[in-house]
Coordinates of C-alpha atoms in Angstrom, one line a residue:
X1 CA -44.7 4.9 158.9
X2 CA -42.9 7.5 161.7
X3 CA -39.1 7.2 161.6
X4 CA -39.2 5.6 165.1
X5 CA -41.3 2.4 164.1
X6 CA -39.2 1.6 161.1
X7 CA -36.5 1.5 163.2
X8 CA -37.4 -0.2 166.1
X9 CA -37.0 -3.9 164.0
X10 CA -33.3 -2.7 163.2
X11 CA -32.4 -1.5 166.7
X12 CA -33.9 -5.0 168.3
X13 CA -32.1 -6.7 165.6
X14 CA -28.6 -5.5 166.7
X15 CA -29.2 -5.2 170.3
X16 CA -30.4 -8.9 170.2
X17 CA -27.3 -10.1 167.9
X18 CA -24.7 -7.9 170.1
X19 CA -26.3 -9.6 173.3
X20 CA -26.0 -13.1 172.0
X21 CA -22.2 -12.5 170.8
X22 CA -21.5 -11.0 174.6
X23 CA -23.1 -14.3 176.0
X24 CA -21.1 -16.8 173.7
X25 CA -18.2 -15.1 174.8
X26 CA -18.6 -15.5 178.6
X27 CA -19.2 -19.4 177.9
X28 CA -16.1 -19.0 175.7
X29 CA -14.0 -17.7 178.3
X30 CA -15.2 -19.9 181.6
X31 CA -14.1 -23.1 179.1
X32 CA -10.6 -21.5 178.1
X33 CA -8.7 -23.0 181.5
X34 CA -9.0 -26.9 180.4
X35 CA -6.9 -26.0 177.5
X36 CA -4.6 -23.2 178.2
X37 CA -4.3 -23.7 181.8
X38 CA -2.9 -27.4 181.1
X39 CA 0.8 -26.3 181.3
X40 CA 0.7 -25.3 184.7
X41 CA -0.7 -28.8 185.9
X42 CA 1.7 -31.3 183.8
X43 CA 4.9 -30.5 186.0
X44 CA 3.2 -31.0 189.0
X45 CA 1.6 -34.3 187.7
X46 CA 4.5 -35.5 186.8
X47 CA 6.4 -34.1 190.1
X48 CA 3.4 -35.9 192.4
X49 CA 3.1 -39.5 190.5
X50 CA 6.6 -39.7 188.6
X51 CA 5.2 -40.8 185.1
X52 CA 6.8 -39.3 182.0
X53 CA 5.9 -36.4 180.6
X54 CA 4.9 -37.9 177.4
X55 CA 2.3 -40.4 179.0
X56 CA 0.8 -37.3 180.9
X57 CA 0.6 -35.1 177.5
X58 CA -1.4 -38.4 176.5
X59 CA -4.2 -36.4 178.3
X60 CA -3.8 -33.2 176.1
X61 CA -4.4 -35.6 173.0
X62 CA -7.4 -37.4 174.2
X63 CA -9.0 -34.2 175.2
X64 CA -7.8 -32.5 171.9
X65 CA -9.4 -35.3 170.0
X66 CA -12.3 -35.9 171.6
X67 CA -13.6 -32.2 171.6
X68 CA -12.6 -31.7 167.6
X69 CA -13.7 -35.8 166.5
X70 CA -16.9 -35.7 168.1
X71 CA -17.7 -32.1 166.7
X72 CA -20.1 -33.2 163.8
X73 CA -22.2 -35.0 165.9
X74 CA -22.0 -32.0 168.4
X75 CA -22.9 -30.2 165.0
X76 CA -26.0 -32.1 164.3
X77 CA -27.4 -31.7 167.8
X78 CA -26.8 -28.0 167.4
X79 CA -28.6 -27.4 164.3
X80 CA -30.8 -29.9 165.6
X81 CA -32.1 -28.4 169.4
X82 CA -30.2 -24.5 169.2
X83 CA -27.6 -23.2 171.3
X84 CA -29.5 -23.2 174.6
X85 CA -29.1 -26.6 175.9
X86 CA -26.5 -27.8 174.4
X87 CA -24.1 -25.1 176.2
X88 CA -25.8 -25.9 179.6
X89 CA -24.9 -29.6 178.7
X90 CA -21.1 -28.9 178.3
X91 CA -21.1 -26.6 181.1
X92 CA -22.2 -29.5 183.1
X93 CA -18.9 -31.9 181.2
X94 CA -16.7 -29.0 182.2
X95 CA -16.7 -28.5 185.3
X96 CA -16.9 -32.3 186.1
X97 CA -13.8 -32.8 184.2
X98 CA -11.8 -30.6 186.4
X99 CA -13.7 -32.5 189.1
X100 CA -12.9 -36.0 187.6
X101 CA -9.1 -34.7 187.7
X102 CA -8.7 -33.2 191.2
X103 CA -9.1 -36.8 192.4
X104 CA -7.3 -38.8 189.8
X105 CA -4.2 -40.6 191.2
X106 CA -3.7 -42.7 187.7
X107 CA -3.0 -41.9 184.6
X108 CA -6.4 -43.5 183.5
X109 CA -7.9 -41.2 186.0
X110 CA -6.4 -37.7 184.3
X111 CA -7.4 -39.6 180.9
X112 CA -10.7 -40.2 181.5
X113 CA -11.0 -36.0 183.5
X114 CA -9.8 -35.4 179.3
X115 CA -12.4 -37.3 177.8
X116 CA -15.1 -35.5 179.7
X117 CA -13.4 -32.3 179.2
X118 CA -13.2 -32.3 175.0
X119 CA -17.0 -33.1 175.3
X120 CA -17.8 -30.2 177.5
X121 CA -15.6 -27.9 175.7
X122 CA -16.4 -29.2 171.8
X123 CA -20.1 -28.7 172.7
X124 CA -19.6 -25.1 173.8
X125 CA -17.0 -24.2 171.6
X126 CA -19.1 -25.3 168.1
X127 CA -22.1 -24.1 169.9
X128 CA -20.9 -20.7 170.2
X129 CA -19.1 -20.5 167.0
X130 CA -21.9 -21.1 165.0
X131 CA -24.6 -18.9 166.9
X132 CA -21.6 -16.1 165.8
X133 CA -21.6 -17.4 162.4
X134 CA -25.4 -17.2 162.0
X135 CA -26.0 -13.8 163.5
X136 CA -23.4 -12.3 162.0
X137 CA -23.1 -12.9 158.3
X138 CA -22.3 -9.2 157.6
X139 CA -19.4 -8.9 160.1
X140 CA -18.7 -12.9 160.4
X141 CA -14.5 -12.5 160.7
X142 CA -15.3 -10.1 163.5
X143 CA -17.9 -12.3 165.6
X144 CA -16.7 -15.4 165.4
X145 CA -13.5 -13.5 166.0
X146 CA -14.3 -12.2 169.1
X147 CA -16.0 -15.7 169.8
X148 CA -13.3 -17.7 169.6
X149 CA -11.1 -14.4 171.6
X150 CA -12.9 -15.5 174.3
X151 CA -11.5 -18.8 174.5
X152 CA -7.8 -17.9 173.3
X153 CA -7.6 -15.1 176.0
X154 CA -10.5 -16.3 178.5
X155 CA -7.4 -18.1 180.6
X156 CA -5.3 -14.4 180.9
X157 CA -7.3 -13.3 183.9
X158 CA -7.1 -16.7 185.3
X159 CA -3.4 -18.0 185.0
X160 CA -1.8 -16.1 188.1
X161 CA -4.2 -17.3 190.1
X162 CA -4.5 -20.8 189.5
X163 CA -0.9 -20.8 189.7
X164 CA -0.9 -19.0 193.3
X165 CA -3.5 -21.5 194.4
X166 CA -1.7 -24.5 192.8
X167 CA 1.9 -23.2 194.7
X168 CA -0.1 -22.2 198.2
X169 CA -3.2 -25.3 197.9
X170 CA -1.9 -28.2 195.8
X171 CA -3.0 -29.0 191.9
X172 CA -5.7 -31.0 193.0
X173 CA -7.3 -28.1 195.0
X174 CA -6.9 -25.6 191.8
X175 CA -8.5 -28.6 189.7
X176 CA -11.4 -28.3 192.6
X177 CA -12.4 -25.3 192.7
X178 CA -11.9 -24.0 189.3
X179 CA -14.0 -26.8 188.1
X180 CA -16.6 -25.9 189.7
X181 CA -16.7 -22.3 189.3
X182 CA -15.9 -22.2 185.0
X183 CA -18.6 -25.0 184.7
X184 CA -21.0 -23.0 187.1
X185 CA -20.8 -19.8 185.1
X186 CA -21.0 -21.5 181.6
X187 CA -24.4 -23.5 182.9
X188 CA -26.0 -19.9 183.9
X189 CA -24.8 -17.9 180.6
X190 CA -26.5 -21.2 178.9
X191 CA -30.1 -20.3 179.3
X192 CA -29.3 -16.6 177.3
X193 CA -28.7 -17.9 174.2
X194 CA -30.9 -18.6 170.9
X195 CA -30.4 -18.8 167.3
X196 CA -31.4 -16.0 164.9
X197 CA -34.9 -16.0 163.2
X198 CA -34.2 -15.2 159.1
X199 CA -35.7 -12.0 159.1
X200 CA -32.4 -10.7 161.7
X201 CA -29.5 -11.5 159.5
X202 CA -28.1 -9.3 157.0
X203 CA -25.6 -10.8 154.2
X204 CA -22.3 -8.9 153.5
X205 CA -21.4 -6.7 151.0
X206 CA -17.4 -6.5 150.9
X207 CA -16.7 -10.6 151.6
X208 CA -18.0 -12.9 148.7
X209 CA -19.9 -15.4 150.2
X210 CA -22.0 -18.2 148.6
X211 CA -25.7 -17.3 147.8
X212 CA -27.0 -21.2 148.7
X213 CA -26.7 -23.3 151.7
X214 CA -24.5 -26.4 151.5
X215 CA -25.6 -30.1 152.9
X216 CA -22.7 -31.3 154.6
X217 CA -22.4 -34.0 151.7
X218 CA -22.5 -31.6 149.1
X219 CA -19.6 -29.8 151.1
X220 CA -17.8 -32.7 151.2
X221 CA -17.6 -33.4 147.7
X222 CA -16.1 -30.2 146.7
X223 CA -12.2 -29.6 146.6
X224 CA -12.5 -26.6 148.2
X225 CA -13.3 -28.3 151.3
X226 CA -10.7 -30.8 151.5
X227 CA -8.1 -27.9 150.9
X228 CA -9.4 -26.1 153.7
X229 CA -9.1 -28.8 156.2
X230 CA -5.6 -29.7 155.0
X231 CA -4.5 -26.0 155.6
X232 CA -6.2 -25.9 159.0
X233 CA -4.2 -29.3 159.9
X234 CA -1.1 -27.7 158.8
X235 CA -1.4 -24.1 160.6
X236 CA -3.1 -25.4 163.7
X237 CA -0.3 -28.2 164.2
X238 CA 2.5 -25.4 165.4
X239 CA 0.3 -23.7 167.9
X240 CA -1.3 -26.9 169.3
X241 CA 2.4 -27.9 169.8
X242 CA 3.1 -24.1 171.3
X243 CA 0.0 -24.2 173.7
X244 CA 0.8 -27.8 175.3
X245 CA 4.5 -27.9 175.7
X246 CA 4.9 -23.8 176.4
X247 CA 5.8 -24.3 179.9
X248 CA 7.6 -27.6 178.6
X249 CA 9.5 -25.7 176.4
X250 CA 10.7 -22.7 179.1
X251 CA 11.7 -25.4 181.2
X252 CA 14.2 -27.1 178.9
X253 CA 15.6 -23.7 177.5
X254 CA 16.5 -22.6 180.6
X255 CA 14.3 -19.7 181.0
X256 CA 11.1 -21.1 183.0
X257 CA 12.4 -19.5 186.4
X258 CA 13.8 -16.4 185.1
X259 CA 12.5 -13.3 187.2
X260 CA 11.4 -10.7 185.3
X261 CA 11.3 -6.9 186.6
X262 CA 8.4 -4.7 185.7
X263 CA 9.8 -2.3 188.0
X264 CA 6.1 -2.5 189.7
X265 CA 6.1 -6.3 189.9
X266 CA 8.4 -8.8 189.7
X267 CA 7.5 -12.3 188.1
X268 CA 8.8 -15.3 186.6
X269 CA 9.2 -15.8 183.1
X270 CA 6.6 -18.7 182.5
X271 CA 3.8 -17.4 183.8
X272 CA 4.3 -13.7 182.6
X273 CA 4.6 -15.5 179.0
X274 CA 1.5 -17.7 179.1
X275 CA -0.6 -14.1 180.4
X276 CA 0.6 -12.4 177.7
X277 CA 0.5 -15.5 175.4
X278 CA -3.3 -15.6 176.1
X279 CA -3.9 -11.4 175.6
X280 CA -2.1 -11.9 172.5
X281 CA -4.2 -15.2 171.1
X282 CA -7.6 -13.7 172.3
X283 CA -6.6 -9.4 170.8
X284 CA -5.5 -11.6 167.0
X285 CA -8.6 -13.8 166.8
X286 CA -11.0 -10.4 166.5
X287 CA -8.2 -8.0 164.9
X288 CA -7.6 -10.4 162.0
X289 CA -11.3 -11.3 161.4
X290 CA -12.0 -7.5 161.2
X291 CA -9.2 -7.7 158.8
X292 CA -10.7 -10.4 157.0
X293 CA -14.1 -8.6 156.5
X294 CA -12.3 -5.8 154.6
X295 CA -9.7 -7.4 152.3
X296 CA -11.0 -10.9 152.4
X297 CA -9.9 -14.3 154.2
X298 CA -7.1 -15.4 151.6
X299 CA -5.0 -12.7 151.8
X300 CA -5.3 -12.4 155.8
X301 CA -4.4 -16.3 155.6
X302 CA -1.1 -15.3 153.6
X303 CA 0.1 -12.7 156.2
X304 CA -1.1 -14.3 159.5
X305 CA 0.8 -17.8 158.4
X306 CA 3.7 -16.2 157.1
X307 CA 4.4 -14.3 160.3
X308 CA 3.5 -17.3 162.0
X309 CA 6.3 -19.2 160.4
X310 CA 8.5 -16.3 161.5
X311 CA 7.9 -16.3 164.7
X312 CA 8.4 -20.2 165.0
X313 CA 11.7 -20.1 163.8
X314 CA 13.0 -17.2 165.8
X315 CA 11.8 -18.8 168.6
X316 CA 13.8 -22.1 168.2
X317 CA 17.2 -19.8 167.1
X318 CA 16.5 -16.8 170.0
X319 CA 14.1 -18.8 172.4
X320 CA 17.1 -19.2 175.4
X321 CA 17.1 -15.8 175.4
X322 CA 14.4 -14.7 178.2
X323 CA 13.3 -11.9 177.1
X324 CA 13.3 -12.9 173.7
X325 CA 11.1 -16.1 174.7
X326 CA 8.5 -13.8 175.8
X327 CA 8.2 -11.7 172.5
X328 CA 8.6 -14.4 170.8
X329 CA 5.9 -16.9 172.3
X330 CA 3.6 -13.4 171.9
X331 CA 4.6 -13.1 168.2
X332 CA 3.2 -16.7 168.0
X333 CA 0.3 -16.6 169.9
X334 CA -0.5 -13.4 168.0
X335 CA -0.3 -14.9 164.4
X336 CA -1.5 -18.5 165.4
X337 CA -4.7 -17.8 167.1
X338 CA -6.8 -16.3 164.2
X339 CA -6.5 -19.6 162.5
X340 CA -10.3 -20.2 164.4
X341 CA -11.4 -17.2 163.4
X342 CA -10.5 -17.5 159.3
X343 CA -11.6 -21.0 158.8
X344 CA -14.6 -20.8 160.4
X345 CA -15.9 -17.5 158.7
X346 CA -14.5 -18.9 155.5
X347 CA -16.9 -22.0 155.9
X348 CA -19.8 -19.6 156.4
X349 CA -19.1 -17.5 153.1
X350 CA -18.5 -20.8 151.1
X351 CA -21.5 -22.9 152.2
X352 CA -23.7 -21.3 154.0
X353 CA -24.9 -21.4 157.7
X354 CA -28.3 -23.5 157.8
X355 CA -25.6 -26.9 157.8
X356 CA -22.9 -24.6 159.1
X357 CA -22.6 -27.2 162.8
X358 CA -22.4 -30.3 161.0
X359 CA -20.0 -28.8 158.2
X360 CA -17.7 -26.9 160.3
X361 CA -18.2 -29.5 163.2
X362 CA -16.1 -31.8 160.4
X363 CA -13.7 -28.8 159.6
X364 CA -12.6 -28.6 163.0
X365 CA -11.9 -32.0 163.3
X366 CA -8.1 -30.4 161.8
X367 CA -7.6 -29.9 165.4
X368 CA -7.6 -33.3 166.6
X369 CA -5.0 -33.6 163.8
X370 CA -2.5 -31.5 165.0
X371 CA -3.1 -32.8 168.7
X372 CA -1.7 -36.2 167.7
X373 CA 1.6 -34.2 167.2
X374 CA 1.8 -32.9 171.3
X375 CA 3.4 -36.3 172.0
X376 CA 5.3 -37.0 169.3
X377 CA 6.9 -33.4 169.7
X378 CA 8.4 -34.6 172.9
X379 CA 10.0 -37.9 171.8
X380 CA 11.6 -35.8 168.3
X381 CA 13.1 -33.1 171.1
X382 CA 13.8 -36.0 173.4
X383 CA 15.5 -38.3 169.9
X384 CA 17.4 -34.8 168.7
X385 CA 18.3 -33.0 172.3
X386 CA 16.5 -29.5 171.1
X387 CA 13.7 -28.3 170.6
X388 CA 14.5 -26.5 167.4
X389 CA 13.9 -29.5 165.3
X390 CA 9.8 -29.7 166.4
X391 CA 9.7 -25.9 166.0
X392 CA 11.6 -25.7 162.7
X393 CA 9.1 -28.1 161.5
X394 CA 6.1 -27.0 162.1
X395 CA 7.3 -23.7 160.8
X396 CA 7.4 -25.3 157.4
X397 CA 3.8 -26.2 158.1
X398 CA 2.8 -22.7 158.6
X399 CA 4.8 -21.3 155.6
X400 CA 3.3 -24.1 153.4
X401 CA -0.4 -23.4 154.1
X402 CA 0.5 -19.3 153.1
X403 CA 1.6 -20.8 150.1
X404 CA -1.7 -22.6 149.5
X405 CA -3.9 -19.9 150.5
X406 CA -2.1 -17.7 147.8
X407 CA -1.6 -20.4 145.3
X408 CA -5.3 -22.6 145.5
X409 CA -7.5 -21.3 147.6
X410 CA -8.0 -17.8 145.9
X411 CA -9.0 -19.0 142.8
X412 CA -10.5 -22.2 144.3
X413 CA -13.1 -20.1 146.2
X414 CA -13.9 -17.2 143.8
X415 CA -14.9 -20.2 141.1
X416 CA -16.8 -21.9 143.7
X417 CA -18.7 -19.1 144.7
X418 CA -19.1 -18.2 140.6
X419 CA -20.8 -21.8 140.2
X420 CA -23.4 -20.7 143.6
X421 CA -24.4 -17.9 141.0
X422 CA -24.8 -19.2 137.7
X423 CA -28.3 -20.0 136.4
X424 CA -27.9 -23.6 136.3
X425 CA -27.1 -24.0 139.9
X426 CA -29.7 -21.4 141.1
X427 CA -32.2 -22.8 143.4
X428 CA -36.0 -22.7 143.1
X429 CA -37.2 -19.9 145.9
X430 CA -39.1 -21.6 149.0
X431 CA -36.3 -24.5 148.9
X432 CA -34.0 -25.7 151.3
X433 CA -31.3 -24.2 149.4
X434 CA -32.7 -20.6 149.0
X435 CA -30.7 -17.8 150.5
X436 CA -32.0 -14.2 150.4
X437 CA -29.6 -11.5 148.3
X438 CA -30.0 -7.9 149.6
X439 CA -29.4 -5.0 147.5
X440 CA -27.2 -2.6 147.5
X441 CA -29.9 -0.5 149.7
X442 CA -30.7 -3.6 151.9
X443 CA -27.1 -4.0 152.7
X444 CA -26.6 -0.5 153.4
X445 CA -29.5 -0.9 155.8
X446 CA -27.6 -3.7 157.7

């Protein structure tokens, strides 16, 4: 065989994969707004219809829940139909929430907008996750990294001019047209995407990663499940608090309005902080999965939480500070948004991907967790006066899943992936379970 025909199956293989990861990431990014562009919208809510602030963050939580509960079933229809038409059917939820919202005038109106909006996004966002996880088994921390980029930084491009057209048009207008745009350019990107056939994935060789795929009950009966999820509740609590109450947060320290001189432009504090915010989320979601692939997920956990925790606490001691709120927000953003990328990758190496919607789809359900703290992080700064209490705590949380990465979940996982390799649990080739290992030329060749 010439040189060129063994390596035309190799050079399809990565074009293919490369092309599907670019894809997931444009549907990533046109779904970014309902989440991160929030902010902007809740004081001019709340300056149009008067309500409290806490009964319009209500919406944040019921489209923070709905996208994470509702992911295993999302999970089962992926593994189910593929990626294809399950994007185009979010893309079709998104851009009717923003719809739904630009003529809401009650507070059930802007709930309902939220409802519709965690089903569009949760069936994108799992969708495209797990497309990322299955193609990519030998670079998994950097695909689903760049993946879930696209949805922590998709919203930078976007922010200063939704807030333009929110100051010139209205908040209903921005709703309007933004809608319809993100939810157009999802639906198209849709139709690009499939899942991997077996023969175009290649298994790693620095990462240990289990050699069997996992039933979403047999994942549920380990304990290295259950430790996972409570250390994704714990980390993703802080920056769900962080991404919701941001512009909240300026406001009551004082620093919202400060102008800021770039000597080539001049802008205002909170919407300089949320651009950078979002470069910062979407640049730590790839850089620490990389990092992830070459010294392995615990020990990124330890130093992404730990600086996390950091950064939390300097922000509620330096946060009046202007320019120290905008490092400090970044420092955040930077060490929070990986927790998408670790978890996830870490679900693919310790149970395989052929379940990995369903399983994962549970996993992520930690979100909805840490979105039923938005709200009650407003009535502890509004029962206290600051809002160092909310951020000291949720520090804790950060510090306290480092700890448990270090502690439990290095050990936890290198047993559990020992007991995928022993004879006894080996399973019979041809079944369900059976999971090709590469040698070392094989993964060379990948």
């Amino acid at each position: 065989m010439s040189k060129a025909a063994a390596g035309a199956p190799a050079q399809r293989w990565h074009s293919n994969r490369w092309l599907q990861l670019v894809v997931g990431i444009v549907c990533m990014i046109a779904t970014a707004n309902i989440q991160y562009a929030w902010t902007l919208f809740v004081p001019e809510i709340q300056k149009s219809f008067g309500w409290e602030r806490a009964s319009i963050q209500v919406a944040f939580t019921i489209f923070v829940l709905v996208q994470t509960w509702l992911a295993p079933i999302e999970g089962y229809f992926i593994d189910k139909f593929g990626p294809r038409l399950i994007v185009a059917f979010g893309a079709l939820f998104i851009g009717a929430a923003w719809v739904i919202n630009s003529q809401a005038t009650t507070l059930l109106g802007f709930y309902v907008g939220a409802a519709v909006g965690g089903i569009g996004v949760g069936s994108i966002y799992a969708t495209c996750i797990n497309n990322a996880l299955k193609w990519f088994p030998d670079r998994r921390g950097l695909a689903v990294g760049l993946t879930a980029g696209g949805y922590g930084a998709g919203s930078a491009a976007t922010i200063l001019p939704i807030a333009a057209m929110i100051d010139s048009s209205g908040f209903q207008h921005a709703f309007f047209f933004f809608g319809v745009l993100q939810g157009s350019l999802a639906f198209l990107a849709a139709w690009f995407l499939r899942a991997p056939k077996g023969t175009e994935v290649r298994v790693s060789s620095k990462v240990t990663q289990s050699r069997r795929d996992y039933t979403l009950q047999e994942a549920l009966r380990t304990r290295l499940f259950w430790l996972m999820l409570v250390m994704f509740s714990c980390v993703v609590t802080g920056g769900m608090m962080a991404v919701a109450q941001l512009g909240v947060i300026a406001q009551d320290l004082g620093v919202k309005n400060f102008k800021v001189d770039l000597y080539f432009v001049t802008m205002a504090a909170l919407p300089l902080a949320l651009m950078l915010d979002r470069i910062m989320n979407g640049i730590s979601r790839p850089f620490f999965g990389w990092v992830s692939d070459h010294i392995g997920r615990e020990k990124t956990m330890v130093i992404a939480f730990t600086l996390e925790g950091i950064g939390i606490i300097a922000l509620g001691y330096f946060g009046h500070n202007p320019w120290a709120f905008l490092i400090l927000s970044g420092v955040v953003f930077l060490a929070w948004g990986e927790v998408y990328s670790l978890f996830s990758a870490l679900a693919g190496d310790a149970f395989g991907t052929k379940h990995i919607g369903k399983i994962y789809g549970v996993l992520y359900c930690a979100k909805g967790v840490g979105a039923l703290f938005v709200p009650i992080g407003n009535l502890m700064m509004e029962a206290t006066g600051t809002w160092s209490t909310v951020l000291y705590t949720v520090a804790g949380l950060d510090l306290f899943a480092a700890f448990l990465a270090i502690t439990l979940l290095r050990p936890m996982l290198a047993a559990h992936v020992a007991g995928t390799s022993a004879p006894q649990h080996q399973p019979q080739p041809g079944s369900d379970h059976a999971m090709p290992v590469l040698s070392p030329a094989g993964r060379a060749a990948g």
